[in-house]
XYZ file of C-alpha atoms in Angstrom:
538
model
C -12.536 31.508 100.603
C -13.613 34.312 98.254
C -14.064 37.705 99.856
C -17.560 39.104 99.503
C -17.793 41.896 96.944
C -18.055 45.425 98.330
C -21.156 46.888 96.696
C -21.423 50.455 95.466
C -24.212 52.591 96.976
C -26.201 52.304 93.753
C -25.804 48.512 93.820
C -27.020 48.430 97.442
C -30.293 50.254 96.750
C -30.616 48.193 93.558
C -30.941 45.056 95.691
C -34.400 46.143 96.842
C -37.765 46.939 95.225
C -38.796 50.542 94.663
C -40.746 52.366 97.376
C -42.978 55.442 97.533
C -40.831 57.408 100.039
C -42.862 56.598 103.138
C -41.203 54.869 106.087
C -43.593 51.941 105.747
C -42.768 51.427 102.083
C -39.030 51.696 102.805
C -39.302 49.066 105.541
C -41.379 46.763 103.345
C -38.954 47.082 100.440
C -36.032 46.092 102.670
C -37.672 43.061 104.275
C -36.187 40.709 101.679
C -36.515 36.964 101.506
C -34.766 36.215 104.817
C -37.236 37.734 107.273
C -35.509 36.036 110.187
C -32.190 37.843 109.740
C -31.359 40.173 112.662
C -32.636 43.724 112.416
C -32.031 45.031 115.960
C -29.625 43.902 118.662
C -30.423 45.511 122.018
C -29.247 44.249 125.403
C -29.866 40.506 125.228
C -32.577 40.815 122.560
C -32.067 39.859 118.940
C -35.057 41.133 116.961
C -35.615 39.888 113.426
C -37.078 41.943 110.592
C -40.265 39.860 110.744
C -40.631 40.297 114.511
C -40.096 44.029 114.256
C -42.608 44.445 111.433
C -45.239 42.468 113.321
C -44.711 44.445 116.535
C -44.710 47.703 114.577
C -48.208 47.000 113.250
C -49.449 46.056 116.716
C -47.970 49.252 118.160
C -49.714 51.243 115.431
C -52.937 49.533 116.507
C -52.306 50.520 120.133
C -51.807 54.121 119.070
C -55.087 54.123 117.170
C -56.836 52.585 120.185
C -55.512 55.460 122.303
C -57.165 57.869 119.899
C -54.028 58.984 118.052
C -54.987 60.655 114.785
C -53.140 61.741 111.697
C -50.886 64.704 112.545
C -50.972 64.134 116.326
C -47.675 64.620 118.146
C -46.495 61.812 120.433
C -43.455 62.418 122.641
C -40.887 59.843 123.689
C -38.629 60.636 126.638
C -36.193 57.839 127.424
C -32.638 56.686 126.877
C -31.893 54.690 123.725
C -34.250 51.734 123.393
C -35.639 49.543 120.628
C -39.017 51.189 121.322
C -37.673 54.396 119.764
C -37.353 52.590 116.445
C -40.697 50.888 116.922
C -42.508 54.163 117.605
C -40.812 55.968 114.732
C -42.243 53.444 112.270
C -45.556 52.824 114.072
C -46.368 56.544 114.220
C -45.375 56.991 110.587
C -47.627 54.051 109.679
C -50.693 56.015 110.823
C -49.527 59.485 109.774
C -48.693 60.728 113.289
C -45.576 62.567 114.434
C -42.803 61.485 116.790
C -41.367 64.112 119.180
C -38.122 62.795 120.712
C -37.263 64.466 124.037
C -33.911 64.463 125.805
C -34.259 62.099 128.812
C -31.801 64.259 130.767
C -34.040 67.309 130.570
C -35.107 69.063 133.743
C -38.709 70.019 134.413
C -38.582 73.454 132.753
C -36.950 72.140 129.572
C -39.399 69.244 129.287
C -42.323 71.558 130.026
C -41.456 73.826 127.117
C -41.173 71.063 124.509
C -44.187 69.064 125.689
C -46.339 72.177 125.693
C -44.990 73.739 122.515
C -45.432 70.500 120.567
C -48.901 69.957 122.026
C -48.011 66.344 122.776
C -51.131 64.161 122.769
C -49.346 61.258 124.434
C -46.018 60.545 126.108
C -43.966 57.356 126.073
C -41.367 57.352 128.830
C -39.460 55.092 131.158
C -40.138 54.727 134.850
C -36.990 56.817 135.322
C -38.173 59.817 133.263
C -41.870 59.656 134.212
C -41.581 61.873 137.339
C -39.983 64.725 135.363
C -42.470 64.451 132.504
C -45.400 64.302 134.926
C -44.204 67.312 136.907
C -43.609 69.252 133.689
C -47.348 69.079 132.993
C -48.475 70.421 136.360
C -50.647 73.524 136.075
C -50.987 73.215 132.296
C -54.064 72.689 130.165
C -52.258 69.956 128.251
C -53.433 66.538 129.453
C -51.683 63.806 127.443
C -51.904 60.111 128.223
C -48.795 58.239 129.413
C -47.446 54.850 128.414
C -44.418 53.202 130.031
C -41.900 51.649 127.666
C -39.494 50.387 130.322
C -39.938 49.713 134.025
C -43.196 50.042 135.961
C -45.253 52.976 137.201
C -48.328 52.388 139.323
C -51.612 52.781 137.425
C -49.848 53.531 134.107
C -49.977 50.805 131.464
C -46.890 49.555 129.664
C -46.628 49.159 125.915
C -46.385 45.379 126.326
C -49.643 45.370 128.327
C -51.380 47.506 125.721
C -50.235 45.197 122.930
C -51.402 42.126 124.873
C -54.945 43.515 125.228
C -55.161 44.956 121.710
C -58.186 44.081 119.624
C -57.421 43.589 115.948
C -58.277 46.542 113.741
C -57.479 47.981 110.343
C -54.637 50.420 109.770
C -55.210 53.500 107.576
C -54.200 53.811 103.929
C -54.038 57.628 103.730
C -50.364 58.101 104.633
C -48.148 60.002 102.226
C -44.484 60.815 101.735
C -44.966 64.530 102.435
C -46.603 63.895 105.823
C -44.593 65.307 108.727
C -43.331 62.379 110.805
C -40.739 63.814 113.215
C -40.495 67.033 115.169
C -36.924 67.452 116.404
C -36.226 70.351 118.745
C -33.069 72.319 118.082
C -31.692 75.135 120.218
C -32.008 78.640 118.791
C -30.569 82.053 119.547
C -33.823 83.196 121.167
C -33.162 80.837 124.075
C -36.173 78.683 123.254
C -35.808 75.472 121.213
C -37.346 75.366 117.733
C -39.305 72.362 116.507
C -37.807 71.286 113.185
C -40.368 69.513 110.994
C -39.304 66.722 108.641
C -41.448 64.712 106.267
C -41.325 60.975 105.668
C -39.679 61.671 102.303
C -36.930 63.638 104.065
C -36.164 60.725 106.364
C -36.150 58.170 103.560
C -33.845 60.273 101.384
C -31.514 60.922 104.349
C -31.404 57.189 104.974
C -30.364 56.461 101.401
C -27.844 59.300 101.523
C -26.177 57.595 104.525
C -25.398 54.599 102.292
C -23.147 56.880 100.227
C -21.547 58.582 103.203
C -20.203 55.395 104.824
C -20.900 52.892 102.013
C -23.240 50.764 104.119
C -23.463 47.112 103.078
C -26.351 44.649 103.608
C -24.222 42.632 106.051
C -23.086 45.624 108.138
C -23.867 45.985 111.824
C -24.309 49.659 112.678
C -23.958 50.675 116.304
C -26.048 53.571 117.613
C -24.424 55.142 120.683
C -25.596 58.710 120.092
C -28.888 59.709 121.758
C -32.055 58.979 119.798
C -33.505 62.434 120.362
C -30.736 63.597 117.993
C -30.911 63.784 114.175
C -27.655 61.840 113.826
C -29.083 58.762 115.542
C -32.528 58.977 113.915
C -31.613 59.884 110.345
C -28.221 58.199 109.969
C -27.861 55.279 112.389
C -31.454 54.007 112.527
C -32.692 54.863 109.059
C -29.361 54.272 107.343
C -29.543 50.733 108.696
C -33.024 50.278 107.252
C -32.056 51.710 103.856
C -29.123 49.288 103.571
C -31.166 46.360 104.897
C -28.555 45.596 107.540
C -28.553 45.323 111.353
C -28.812 48.002 114.057
C -26.958 47.640 117.361
C -28.533 49.871 120.022
C -26.541 51.061 123.035
C -28.509 52.778 125.801
C -25.820 55.329 126.531
C -22.213 55.773 125.475
C -19.695 54.172 127.832
C -16.025 54.682 127.020
C -14.935 51.775 129.224
C -17.317 49.340 127.518
C -17.126 50.658 123.958
C -14.648 48.161 122.507
C -16.167 45.278 124.442
C -19.560 46.080 122.898
C -18.072 46.475 119.416
C -16.505 43.016 119.728
C -19.514 41.298 121.304
C -21.989 42.593 118.710
C -19.748 42.376 115.648
C -20.203 46.083 114.968
C -18.744 47.224 111.632
C -19.880 50.877 111.469
C -20.576 53.604 114.027
C -21.308 57.339 114.081
C -19.516 59.318 116.779
C -18.940 62.901 117.910
C -15.653 64.726 118.414
C -15.802 64.503 122.205
C -16.291 60.719 122.020
C -13.464 60.122 119.538
C -11.141 62.231 121.688
C -12.060 60.307 124.834
C -11.526 56.937 123.132
C -8.208 58.033 121.637
C -6.887 59.070 125.050
C -8.056 56.117 127.127
C -5.948 53.135 128.106
C -5.235 50.746 125.235
C -5.984 47.897 127.646
C -9.666 48.473 126.806
C -9.112 48.060 123.071
C -9.763 44.601 121.636
C -7.461 43.766 118.700
C -9.086 42.202 115.675
C -12.385 44.084 115.859
C -14.308 44.328 112.585
C -15.041 48.053 112.828
C -14.399 49.187 109.260
C -15.854 52.702 109.236
C -16.297 55.508 111.769
C -18.219 58.621 110.829
C -17.873 61.752 112.929
C -17.119 65.440 112.953
C -14.636 66.882 113.251
C -11.539 64.737 113.723
C -8.151 66.018 114.790
C -4.841 64.687 113.511
C -4.469 62.895 116.848
C -7.826 61.106 116.702
C -7.550 60.375 112.990
C -4.134 58.728 113.443
C -5.284 56.679 116.445
C -8.423 55.333 114.742
C -6.666 54.511 111.479
C -3.306 53.260 112.714
C -3.905 51.951 116.242
C -7.540 50.842 116.113
C -7.267 49.587 112.531
C -10.412 51.314 111.236
C -10.292 51.292 107.422
C -12.248 54.515 106.882
C -12.740 57.589 109.041
C -15.283 59.940 107.465
C -15.883 63.559 108.447
C -18.976 65.480 107.441
C -21.350 68.294 108.298
C -25.090 68.572 108.694
C -27.695 70.405 110.723
C -31.050 69.415 112.143
C -32.599 71.504 109.368
C -30.455 70.065 106.521
C -29.400 66.490 107.338
C -26.793 64.761 105.196
C -25.516 67.939 103.577
C -21.719 67.445 103.409
C -19.052 64.795 103.893
C -15.619 63.748 102.777
C -15.876 61.071 100.046
C -15.628 57.489 101.266
C -12.682 56.745 98.945
C -11.175 60.218 99.222
C -9.855 62.753 98.824
C -9.997 63.540 102.512
C -9.395 66.956 104.043
C -8.744 66.768 107.780
C -11.001 68.988 109.933
C -13.123 69.946 106.933
C -16.852 69.733 106.294
C -16.047 67.886 103.082
C -17.826 68.235 99.762
C -21.549 68.658 99.022
C -23.241 65.304 99.548
C -24.587 62.896 96.941
C -27.408 60.346 96.708
C -26.795 56.748 95.567
C -28.748 57.538 92.399
C -26.510 59.920 90.405
C -29.616 61.377 88.759
C -30.892 62.656 92.127
C -29.873 66.255 92.779
C -28.511 66.598 96.284
C -26.632 69.383 98.104
C -26.367 72.758 96.401
C -24.236 75.126 98.485
C -23.124 78.743 98.251
C -20.943 81.003 100.395
C -22.350 84.538 100.469
C -21.807 87.945 102.062
C -24.383 89.828 104.126
C -26.095 91.028 100.951
C -26.468 87.499 99.567
C -23.715 87.838 96.975
C -21.370 84.912 96.356
C -17.856 85.420 97.716
C -14.643 84.141 96.081
C -13.104 80.818 97.086
C -10.915 81.194 100.144
C -13.108 83.967 101.540
C -15.383 83.349 104.502
C -19.090 84.020 104.268
C -22.405 82.572 105.340
C -23.237 79.077 104.126
C -26.608 78.796 102.386
C -27.931 75.453 101.170
C -30.589 73.772 99.066
C -31.092 70.042 99.575
C -33.997 67.583 99.091
C -33.995 66.832 102.839
C -34.425 70.485 103.836
C -36.792 70.922 106.762
C -40.435 71.788 106.135
C -40.244 74.641 108.637
C -40.317 75.323 112.368
C -43.426 74.061 114.135
C -45.880 76.845 115.030
C -43.284 79.478 114.207
C -43.940 81.093 110.803
C -41.696 84.091 111.557
C -38.615 81.990 112.322
C -39.406 79.781 109.324
C -39.576 82.770 106.992
C -36.350 84.193 108.451
C -34.531 80.891 107.822
C -34.990 81.001 104.047
C -34.133 83.366 101.220
C -35.326 82.593 97.690
C -35.563 78.885 98.503
C -32.112 78.711 100.132
C -31.696 77.772 103.801
C -29.597 80.265 105.740
C -27.388 78.229 108.069
C -26.062 81.157 110.116
C -22.610 79.555 109.937
C -19.524 81.178 108.485
C -17.557 78.873 106.172
C -15.030 79.016 103.347
C -14.600 76.896 100.226
C -11.281 76.023 98.602
C -10.561 75.872 94.882
C -11.386 72.150 94.798
C -14.853 72.668 96.247
C -14.138 71.457 99.789
C -15.857 73.409 102.575
C -14.389 74.462 105.921
C -16.231 75.667 109.002
C -15.010 79.042 110.287
C -17.312 80.254 113.057
C -20.919 80.510 114.194
C -22.763 83.718 113.566
C -25.279 82.898 116.274
C -24.816 82.668 119.993
C -24.455 78.899 120.066
C -22.216 76.793 122.282
C -21.235 73.377 120.893
C -20.816 70.889 123.747
C -20.939 67.067 123.741
C -22.259 67.151 120.206
C -25.204 69.380 121.111
C -25.931 72.948 120.102
C -26.749 74.902 123.258
C -28.242 78.371 123.031
C -26.370 80.816 125.242
C -29.565 82.859 125.505
C -31.365 79.886 127.059
C -28.694 79.533 129.747
C -28.755 83.284 130.362
C -32.513 83.151 130.863
C -32.391 80.240 133.332
C -29.479 81.549 135.414
C -30.976 85.055 135.536
C -33.969 83.579 137.377
C -31.742 82.847 140.383
C -32.928 85.205 143.120
C -29.406 86.482 143.810
C -28.310 87.069 140.199
C -28.440 90.609 138.803
C -27.135 89.819 135.308
C -25.437 86.931 133.534
C -23.775 86.046 130.248
C -22.851 82.493 129.281
C -20.082 82.091 126.741
C -18.084 79.306 125.148
C -14.549 78.605 126.293
C -12.059 76.013 125.039
C -12.341 72.362 126.043
C -9.564 69.777 126.258
C -11.813 67.515 124.138
C -11.890 69.937 121.235
C -15.441 71.263 121.483
C -16.694 74.031 123.799
C -17.053 74.308 127.549
C -19.568 76.651 129.149
C -18.583 79.590 131.328
C -21.179 81.603 133.229
C -20.100 85.188 133.851
C -22.324 86.387 136.691
C -23.018 89.754 138.292
C -24.461 88.970 141.755
C -27.062 91.215 143.321
C -25.529 93.617 145.833
C -25.337 92.573 149.464
C -26.104 88.900 148.802
C -24.203 85.896 150.123
C -24.323 83.953 146.844
C -21.283 81.855 145.903
C -20.273 80.139 142.663
C -21.489 76.751 143.919
C -25.010 78.204 144.281
C -25.083 78.969 140.558
C -23.904 75.462 139.738
C -26.589 73.894 141.946
C -29.281 76.118 140.415
C -28.271 75.025 136.921
C -28.263 71.353 137.940
C -31.828 71.756 139.201
C -33.107 73.493 136.066
C -31.026 72.260 133.136
C -29.891 69.049 131.452
C -26.462 67.871 132.550
C -24.739 68.850 129.293
C -25.927 72.459 129.744
C -24.507 72.966 133.246
C -21.599 75.455 133.154
C -18.222 73.997 133.958
C -16.843 77.448 134.841
C -18.507 80.151 136.963
C -16.930 83.544 137.526
C -18.305 86.562 139.400
C -17.751 90.096 138.005
C -18.830 93.565 139.058
C -20.430 94.396 135.712
C -20.839 93.149 132.134
C -19.899 95.073 128.995
C -22.832 96.307 126.905
C -23.501 97.488 123.376
C -25.086 100.905 122.669
C -28.479 99.184 122.648
C -27.677 97.706 126.099
C -27.238 94.150 124.921
C -24.462 92.223 126.629
C -21.339 92.418 124.460
C -20.367 88.742 124.639
C -17.671 89.226 122.035
C -15.798 91.408 124.545
C -16.120 88.765 127.266
C -14.772 86.085 124.921
C -11.619 88.139 124.422
C -10.996 88.486 128.168
C -8.560 85.660 128.981
C -8.524 86.606 132.664
C -12.084 85.321 133.129
C -10.986 81.703 132.707
C -8.144 82.051 135.212
C -10.436 83.719 137.761
C -13.317 81.281 137.335
C -14.114 78.307 139.536
C -13.580 75.118 137.497
C -16.088 72.569 138.769
C -14.515 69.730 136.811
C -11.406 69.734 139.004
C -13.181 70.143 142.328
């Protein structure tokens, strides 16, 4: 039997008709002759391209019937589900905007995003409905609700709305520069920023993913990362569409079931995070299923340990590292066929069409002057998928750019061969479980505890290679507060991935001359970790 030819990225996009850089035109161009081929595998459902396209149009009709207009923001708060994909394309079909919300958010976190985005409607599961509903109490915002999974009394489900839909016409005035997603990313102010991306940005990012992992039309791409995240939306979901292949949706990552799911679904490509690859590399090999067809894993960063395990023990043919941000998706990666630099950001990315200019990157000093190779400086980038700005925040948008270059706020270096390496974050950001968490946000929430005088949250090393969170707390005098009280408070007010693992009480915090907490001094104090209560081992 002849082995099927591995197509180049340019050959893959050459299989399909041209499009006009809207999500609808991309989907239509990838439909192909075999409309019954699988597009989405989710739980026990196998959804064909034809079925998805038909349901997408009906969902767009439901949205119009609910009064959704061009530019309206519609939130979705649920764990991974095929409805995420459906809503992404249905909203884009009518020129509206999807606002994905972390389903693990507490009331205060959900309240901020729902209010800041001005969500006109909210799709949620029966599980997340109580939090979303409570987040709206006492606010002028009065969005409608629709249940996408489970049942809530007196709230219609999407299936019910589709069943009662009266046929109507869909609009024609949808363009590639229309904003179609608003993804909230943590910032140093402690409040998330709404990153705006156009339909063109998503389509270009999707095609860029074909280069990064050399997606093939017969691939099956598993999405285990959360769909409120750029990685899942731009790379897993839309990369699948751009290649015309099949998307395997997993509700939530499970280490114990990972290899079983890979085998059952025939997964050939998956995007992971460092914490996940470390967990899988260190788990019992009894869970691994020999002979799996997983040919490519994309993630960042890998260690020598995880790289060796995935290549030599799990038999993955390619392990690709890269770098991107919510504001500049698809910016860097190691080339599919090498060279590969372990623990690097890789090289500036490329599009399948060699005539399309992609990542332009510079490393500069504080005055904006380029620094020599081998010297660290701030990474600034220009890329066709660069965000259109921060929603309702012109000051932060202006501060993020200089002369058309996006200022990443990250310190990097570049070697003589043009490969980039991450050095450190300039901003007060903690990287945990693949998420950027603003230390200022945690400080603000913990400081609201009635028995806390002052607090500083800092990053500390994790066994999984990313960061763990340590809360350094000054209790109010003459109070009976204990470390467990701080942990409980955080669990009540924050998503699970933001809850500090370590809590330590101190008499006072160090300050700068302007009376800001000197976190850099705390980070150098190794005694804090040894004195702290570690809630992971309790």
